[in-house]
Amino acid sequence: MLKVGQTEKVEITGYSSEGMGVCRMDGCAVFVPNAIRGELCVVRVTHVSRNSAHGKIEEIVQRSPHRISRACPQAKLCGGCQLHHMDYEEELRFKAQKVYDALTRLGGQSLPLGGKVPPQGADEGTSDDRALSITGAAGTCPAGGGASPPRAA
């Protein structure tokens, strides 16, 4: 049974849908922010729930060749760039896996995982996300942006 504060050297084997690295400790899935698939890390458990746990990297024993340092000094503070620590190639691999998982696990489709996600222009070290707006009776709200629509007077 995992306990908060427990540390272990583990391999990051994949990603959560939010981009956190995933490893296993004592048979339990542990979600680790800023970890990259294939890395060997010493992870400290920070939270334990019934079916999973969260951890923090204490040390990267074996770095992924996909680990990079982004130019944005705010990346770790703002929280908007969950993939800021991986290169564009790994980011595309993560996104392809995310779509595949959504279609097969959630959508019940039987699809082969194949092909590469085509790059969308030069990687300039910034996010390529698009903001969408939804217009309703109360005003405009950016979809996924977390902002509330303006209130009617």
mmCIF file of C-alpha atoms in Angstrom:
data_model
loop_
_atom_site.group_PDB
_atom_site.id
_atom_site.type_symbol
_atom_site.label_atom_id
_atom_site.label_comp_id
_atom_site.label_asym_id
_atom_site.label_seq_id
_atom_site.Cartn_x
_atom_site.Cartn_y
_atom_site.Cartn_z
ATOM 1 C CA MET A 1 0.000 0.000 0.000
ATOM 2 C CA LEU A 2 1.372 3.388 -1.035
ATOM 3 C CA LYS A 3 1.969 6.045 1.571
ATOM 4 C CA VAL A 4 2.479 9.797 1.200
ATOM 5 C CA GLY A 5 6.207 10.520 1.323
ATOM 6 C CA GLN A 6 7.204 7.102 -0.055
ATOM 7 C CA THR A 7 9.939 7.318 -2.723
ATOM 8 C CA GLU A 8 10.886 4.815 -5.396
ATOM 9 C CA LYS A 9 12.938 4.679 -8.578
ATOM 10 C CA VAL A 10 10.445 4.083 -11.412
ATOM 11 C CA GLU A 11 10.144 4.196 -15.187
ATOM 12 C CA ILE A 12 7.592 6.562 -16.691
ATOM 13 C CA THR A 13 5.586 4.326 -19.040
ATOM 14 C CA GLY A 14 3.018 6.688 -20.539
ATOM 15 C CA TYR A 15 0.875 9.776 -20.080
ATOM 16 C CA SER A 16 -2.434 10.708 -18.524
ATOM 17 C CA SER A 17 -4.947 12.585 -20.672
ATOM 18 C CA GLU A 18 -3.697 15.796 -19.035
ATOM 19 C CA GLY A 19 -0.076 15.136 -20.022
ATOM 20 C CA MET A 20 1.230 13.920 -16.668
ATOM 21 C CA GLY A 21 3.692 11.042 -16.752
ATOM 22 C CA VAL A 22 2.346 7.721 -15.485
ATOM 23 C CA CYS A 23 4.279 5.069 -13.578
ATOM 24 C CA ARG A 24 3.386 2.212 -11.249
ATOM 25 C CA MET A 25 4.365 1.890 -7.628
ATOM 26 C CA ASP A 26 3.194 -1.119 -5.608
ATOM 27 C CA GLY A 27 0.762 -1.918 -8.446
ATOM 28 C CA CYS A 28 -0.863 1.511 -8.240
ATOM 29 C CA ALA A 29 -0.932 4.123 -11.037
ATOM 30 C CA VAL A 30 0.989 7.240 -10.018
ATOM 31 C CA PHE A 31 0.569 10.480 -11.969
ATOM 32 C CA VAL A 32 3.731 12.596 -12.134
ATOM 33 C CA PRO A 33 3.723 16.139 -13.577
ATOM 34 C CA ASN A 34 6.610 17.104 -15.885
ATOM 35 C CA ALA A 35 7.703 13.488 -16.463
ATOM 36 C CA ILE A 36 8.382 12.085 -19.932
ATOM 37 C CA ARG A 37 7.697 8.567 -21.176
ATOM 38 C CA GLY A 38 10.824 6.425 -20.942
ATOM 39 C CA GLU A 39 12.496 8.430 -18.177
ATOM 40 C CA LEU A 40 13.818 6.736 -15.067
ATOM 41 C CA CYS A 41 12.984 8.920 -12.064
ATOM 42 C CA VAL A 42 12.976 8.882 -8.305
ATOM 43 C CA VAL A 43 9.371 9.797 -7.481
ATOM 44 C CA ARG A 44 7.985 10.880 -4.101
ATOM 45 C CA VAL A 45 4.279 10.176 -3.485
ATOM 46 C CA THR A 46 2.438 13.404 -2.615
ATOM 47 C CA HIS A 47 -1.192 12.210 -2.565
ATOM 48 C CA VAL A 48 -2.865 8.797 -2.370
ATOM 49 C CA SER A 49 -6.478 8.066 -3.271
ATOM 50 C CA ARG A 50 -8.396 4.815 -3.582
ATOM 51 C CA ASN A 51 -7.437 3.992 -7.175
ATOM 52 C CA SER A 52 -4.419 6.142 -7.929
ATOM 53 C CA ALA A 53 -1.794 8.453 -6.523
ATOM 54 C CA HIS A 54 0.121 11.592 -7.439
ATOM 55 C CA GLY A 55 3.836 12.060 -7.145
ATOM 56 C CA LYS A 56 6.630 14.514 -7.710
ATOM 57 C CA ILE A 57 9.979 14.002 -9.409
ATOM 58 C CA GLU A 58 12.736 14.094 -6.823
ATOM 59 C CA GLU A 59 15.485 13.167 -9.282
ATOM 60 C CA ILE A 60 15.696 12.308 -12.973
ATOM 61 C CA VAL A 61 18.076 9.331 -13.078
ATOM 62 C CA GLN A 62 17.876 8.848 -16.863
ATOM 63 C CA ARG A 63 16.656 11.808 -18.934
ATOM 64 C CA SER A 64 14.556 11.377 -22.047
ATOM 65 C CA PRO A 65 16.119 12.646 -25.270
ATOM 66 C CA HIS A 66 12.764 14.434 -25.701
ATOM 67 C CA ARG A 67 13.249 16.631 -22.594
ATOM 68 C CA ILE A 68 13.863 20.284 -23.406
ATOM 69 C CA SER A 69 13.931 23.671 -21.689
ATOM 70 C CA ARG A 70 11.419 26.117 -23.129
ATOM 71 C CA ALA A 71 12.212 29.764 -23.564
ATOM 72 C CA CYS A 72 9.101 30.842 -21.632
ATOM 73 C CA PRO A 73 10.117 31.863 -18.096
ATOM 74 C CA GLN A 74 6.488 31.612 -16.918
ATOM 75 C CA ALA A 75 5.876 28.014 -18.083
ATOM 76 C CA LYS A 76 6.129 26.447 -14.619
ATOM 77 C CA LEU A 77 4.240 29.276 -12.899
ATOM 78 C CA CYS A 78 1.219 29.766 -15.147
ATOM 79 C CA GLY A 79 0.281 26.108 -15.548
ATOM 80 C CA GLY A 80 -0.972 26.638 -19.089
ATOM 81 C CA CYS A 81 1.730 24.551 -20.751
ATOM 82 C CA GLN A 82 1.451 20.995 -19.433
ATOM 83 C CA LEU A 83 3.789 19.826 -22.204
ATOM 84 C CA HIS A 84 6.413 22.585 -21.866
ATOM 85 C CA HIS A 85 9.123 20.097 -20.931
ATOM 86 C CA MET A 86 8.923 17.854 -24.026
ATOM 87 C CA ASP A 87 10.054 18.455 -27.596
ATOM 88 C CA TYR A 88 7.588 18.847 -30.448
ATOM 89 C CA GLU A 89 8.041 15.250 -31.662
ATOM 90 C CA GLU A 90 7.043 13.839 -28.253
ATOM 91 C CA GLU A 91 4.218 16.375 -27.948
ATOM 92 C CA LEU A 92 2.769 15.105 -31.245
ATOM 93 C CA ARG A 93 3.160 11.488 -30.054
ATOM 94 C CA PHE A 94 1.288 12.367 -26.838
ATOM 95 C CA LYS A 95 -1.514 14.090 -28.766
ATOM 96 C CA ALA A 96 -1.929 11.132 -31.152
ATOM 97 C CA GLN A 97 -2.158 8.770 -28.154
ATOM 98 C CA LYS A 98 -4.711 11.053 -26.491
ATOM 99 C CA VAL A 99 -6.978 10.974 -29.557
ATOM 100 C CA TYR A 100 -6.530 7.201 -29.935
ATOM 101 C CA ASP A 101 -7.389 6.629 -26.254
ATOM 102 C CA ALA A 102 -10.495 8.813 -26.516
ATOM 103 C CA LEU A 103 -11.758 6.935 -29.565
ATOM 104 C CA THR A 104 -10.992 3.437 -28.291
ATOM 105 C CA ARG A 105 -11.511 3.610 -24.527
ATOM 106 C CA LEU A 106 -14.257 6.209 -24.330
ATOM 107 C CA GLY A 107 -15.774 5.893 -27.794
ATOM 108 C CA GLY A 108 -15.705 2.119 -27.989
ATOM 109 C CA GLN A 109 -14.084 2.145 -31.431
ATOM 110 C CA SER A 110 -11.736 -0.589 -32.600
ATOM 111 C CA LEU A 111 -8.987 1.270 -34.408
ATOM 112 C CA PRO A 112 -5.332 0.575 -35.112
ATOM 113 C CA LEU A 113 -2.880 3.098 -33.688
ATOM 114 C CA GLY A 114 -1.027 4.277 -36.715
ATOM 115 C CA GLY A 115 0.451 7.133 -38.600
ATOM 116 C CA LYS A 116 2.198 10.188 -37.394
ATOM 117 C CA VAL A 117 0.491 13.445 -36.525
ATOM 118 C CA PRO A 118 1.531 15.949 -39.193
ATOM 119 C CA PRO A 119 3.348 18.968 -37.736
ATOM 120 C CA GLN A 120 1.454 22.243 -37.914
ATOM 121 C CA GLY A 121 4.194 24.692 -38.901
ATOM 122 C CA ALA A 122 7.489 25.472 -37.272
ATOM 123 C CA ASP A 123 7.773 24.860 -33.554
ATOM 124 C CA GLU A 124 8.680 28.157 -31.967
ATOM 125 C CA GLY A 125 8.551 26.882 -28.407
ATOM 126 C CA THR A 126 5.031 28.154 -27.876
ATOM 127 C CA SER A 127 1.677 26.469 -27.613
ATOM 128 C CA ASP A 128 -0.245 25.856 -30.831
ATOM 129 C CA ASP A 129 -3.619 25.642 -29.089
ATOM 130 C CA ARG A 130 -6.573 27.479 -30.562
ATOM 131 C CA ALA A 131 -9.035 29.420 -28.457
ATOM 132 C CA LEU A 132 -12.690 29.074 -29.391
ATOM 133 C CA SER A 133 -15.478 31.392 -28.375
ATOM 134 C CA ILE A 134 -19.030 30.456 -27.546
ATOM 135 C CA THR A 135 -21.584 33.240 -27.724
ATOM 136 C CA GLY A 136 -24.647 32.950 -25.559
ATOM 137 C CA ALA A 137 -27.315 35.168 -24.087
ATOM 138 C CA ALA A 138 -25.004 36.396 -21.341
ATOM 139 C CA GLY A 139 -22.110 37.265 -23.678
ATOM 140 C CA THR A 140 -19.011 35.565 -25.000
ATOM 141 C CA CYS A 141 -17.034 32.961 -23.102
ATOM 142 C CA PRO A 142 -13.726 31.529 -24.346
ATOM 143 C CA ALA A 143 -14.225 27.760 -24.554
ATOM 144 C CA GLY A 144 -11.792 25.964 -22.291
ATOM 145 C CA GLY A 145 -10.294 29.222 -21.126
ATOM 146 C CA GLY A 146 -11.786 29.092 -17.657
ATOM 147 C CA ALA A 147 -13.099 32.644 -17.858
ATOM 148 C CA SER A 148 -16.689 33.386 -16.903
ATOM 149 C CA PRO A 149 -18.993 35.189 -19.323
ATOM 150 C CA PRO A 150 -19.836 38.775 -18.461
ATOM 151 C CA ARG A 151 -22.921 39.149 -16.268
ATOM 152 C CA ALA A 152 -25.987 40.920 -17.540
ATOM 153 C CA ALA A 153 -26.577 44.294 -15.923
#
